[in-house]
CSV table of C-alpha atoms in Angstrom, one decimal:
chain,number,residue,atom,x,y,z
A,21,MET,CA,30.0,192.8,-140.3
A,22,LEU,CA,33.1,193.3,-138.3
A,23,THR,CA,36.0,195.0,-140.0
A,24,LYS,CA,39.4,193.2,-140.4
A,25,GLU,CA,40.8,195.6,-137.8
A,26,GLU,CA,38.3,194.4,-135.3
A,27,LEU,CA,39.2,190.7,-135.8
A,28,PRO,CA,41.9,188.9,-133.8
A,29,ALA,CA,44.7,187.3,-135.9
A,30,CYS,CA,43.8,183.8,-134.6
A,31,PRO,CA,40.8,182.1,-136.2
A,32,VAL,CA,39.8,180.4,-132.9
A,33,ALA,CA,39.9,183.8,-131.1
A,34,THR,CA,37.7,185.2,-133.9
A,35,THR,CA,35.1,182.5,-133.2
A,36,VAL,CA,35.3,183.0,-129.5
A,37,GLN,CA,34.8,186.8,-130.0
A,38,LEU,CA,31.7,186.1,-132.0
A,39,ILE,CA,30.0,183.5,-129.9
A,40,GLY,CA,32.2,183.1,-126.8
A,41,ASN,CA,30.1,184.6,-124.1
A,42,LYS,CA,27.5,182.7,-122.2
A,43,TRP,CA,24.5,184.6,-123.5
A,44,ARG,CA,25.5,184.7,-127.2
A,45,LEU,CA,25.9,181.0,-127.2
A,46,LEU,CA,22.5,180.4,-125.6
A,47,ILE,CA,20.9,183.0,-127.9
A,48,LEU,CA,22.3,181.1,-130.9
A,49,ARG,CA,21.1,177.8,-129.5
A,50,ASN,CA,17.6,179.1,-129.3
A,51,LEU,CA,17.7,180.8,-132.8
A,52,LEU,CA,18.7,177.5,-134.3
A,53,GLU,CA,15.2,176.3,-133.5
A,54,ARG,CA,13.3,179.1,-135.1
A,55,PRO,CA,13.0,182.9,-135.2
A,56,TYR,CA,12.2,184.6,-131.9
A,57,ARG,CA,10.6,187.8,-130.8
A,58,PHE,CA,12.6,189.8,-128.3
A,59,ASN,CA,10.4,189.0,-125.3
A,60,GLU,CA,10.3,185.3,-126.2
A,61,LEU,CA,14.1,185.2,-126.2
A,62,LEU,CA,14.2,187.1,-122.9
A,63,LYS,CA,11.7,184.7,-121.2
A,64,SER,CA,13.5,181.7,-122.6
A,65,LEU,CA,16.8,182.6,-120.9
A,66,PRO,CA,16.4,183.0,-117.2
A,67,GLY,CA,18.8,185.4,-115.6
A,68,LEU,CA,19.3,187.4,-118.8
A,69,SER,CA,18.5,191.1,-118.4
A,70,GLN,CA,16.8,193.1,-121.1
A,71,LYS,CA,19.9,195.3,-121.5
A,72,VAL,CA,22.3,192.4,-121.9
A,73,LEU,CA,20.0,190.7,-124.5
A,74,THR,CA,19.7,194.0,-126.4
A,75,ASP,CA,23.5,194.5,-126.4
A,76,ASN,CA,24.2,190.9,-127.5
A,77,LEU,CA,21.6,191.0,-130.2
A,78,ARG,CA,23.0,194.2,-131.6
A,79,PHE,CA,26.5,192.8,-131.6
A,80,MET,CA,25.3,189.6,-133.3
A,81,GLU,CA,23.4,191.7,-135.9
A,82,TYR,CA,26.4,193.9,-136.5
A,83,SER,CA,28.6,190.8,-136.8
A,84,GLY,CA,26.3,189.4,-139.5
A,85,ILE,CA,25.2,186.4,-137.4
A,86,VAL,CA,21.6,187.5,-136.7
A,87,THR,CA,19.0,189.3,-138.8
A,88,ARG,CA,16.4,191.6,-137.3
A,89,THR,CA,13.1,192.0,-139.2
A,90,VAL,CA,10.7,194.7,-138.3
A,91,TYR,CA,7.1,194.1,-139.5
A,92,PRO,CA,5.0,197.2,-140.2
A,93,GLU,CA,2.3,196.5,-137.6
A,94,VAL,CA,0.9,198.3,-134.7
A,95,PRO,CA,2.4,197.6,-132.2
A,96,PRO,CA,5.6,196.9,-134.2
A,97,LYS,CA,6.6,193.2,-134.4
A,98,VAL,CA,10.3,192.5,-134.5
A,99,GLU,CA,11.8,189.0,-135.1
A,100,TYR,CA,15.4,187.9,-134.7
A,101,ALA,CA,16.6,184.9,-136.8
A,102,LEU,CA,19.9,183.5,-137.8
A,103,SER,CA,21.4,184.8,-141.0
A,104,ASP,CA,23.0,182.4,-143.5
A,105,LEU,CA,26.3,183.1,-141.7
A,106,GLY,CA,24.7,182.4,-138.3
A,107,GLU,CA,23.2,179.2,-139.7
A,108,SER,CA,26.6,178.0,-140.7
A,109,MET,CA,27.4,177.8,-137.0
A,110,ARG,CA,24.9,175.0,-136.5
A,111,PRO,CA,27.6,172.2,-136.7
A,112,ILE,CA,29.7,174.1,-134.1
A,113,ILE,CA,26.8,174.4,-131.7
A,114,ASN,CA,25.8,170.8,-132.3
A,115,VAL,CA,29.3,169.5,-131.5
A,116,LEU,CA,29.4,171.7,-128.3
A,117,GLY,CA,26.1,170.1,-127.3
A,118,GLU,CA,27.3,166.6,-127.9
A,119,TRP,CA,30.5,167.2,-126.0
A,120,GLY,CA,28.5,168.7,-123.1
A,121,SER,CA,26.1,165.7,-123.1
A,122,ASN,CA,29.0,163.3,-123.1
A,123,TYR,CA,30.7,165.2,-120.2
A,124,GLN,CA,27.5,165.1,-118.2
A,125,ASP,CA,27.2,161.4,-118.8
A,126,LEU,CA,30.8,160.9,-117.6
A,127,VAL,CA,30.3,163.0,-114.4
A,128,ASN,CA,27.0,161.2,-113.7
A,129,GLY,CA,28.6,157.8,-114.1
A,130,ASN,CA,26.6,156.9,-117.2
A,131,LYS,CA,29.7,156.0,-119.2
């Protein structure tokens, strides 16, 4: 979990810090569906490098948004899922999706 020294004073800036880059938002979108293994996430997000996925997952785990479960198998199986805190972002992501859909309709002349 981030420390209070790491948090911006503004609540909106805090949210943006946690989910405000392109990849974190898309990782969250995918994890809202179900838990993913690392390579599944990597393949589901074209253009995302292994290093950037690793960095973002580590930050999201450190922030308390994502959980990482290692299963004692050979080869090791690791799954990433939303924590309860991450799950609480579902309404935010849903509203972003609705807004984006409405905007696309507007641009495409469907409204």
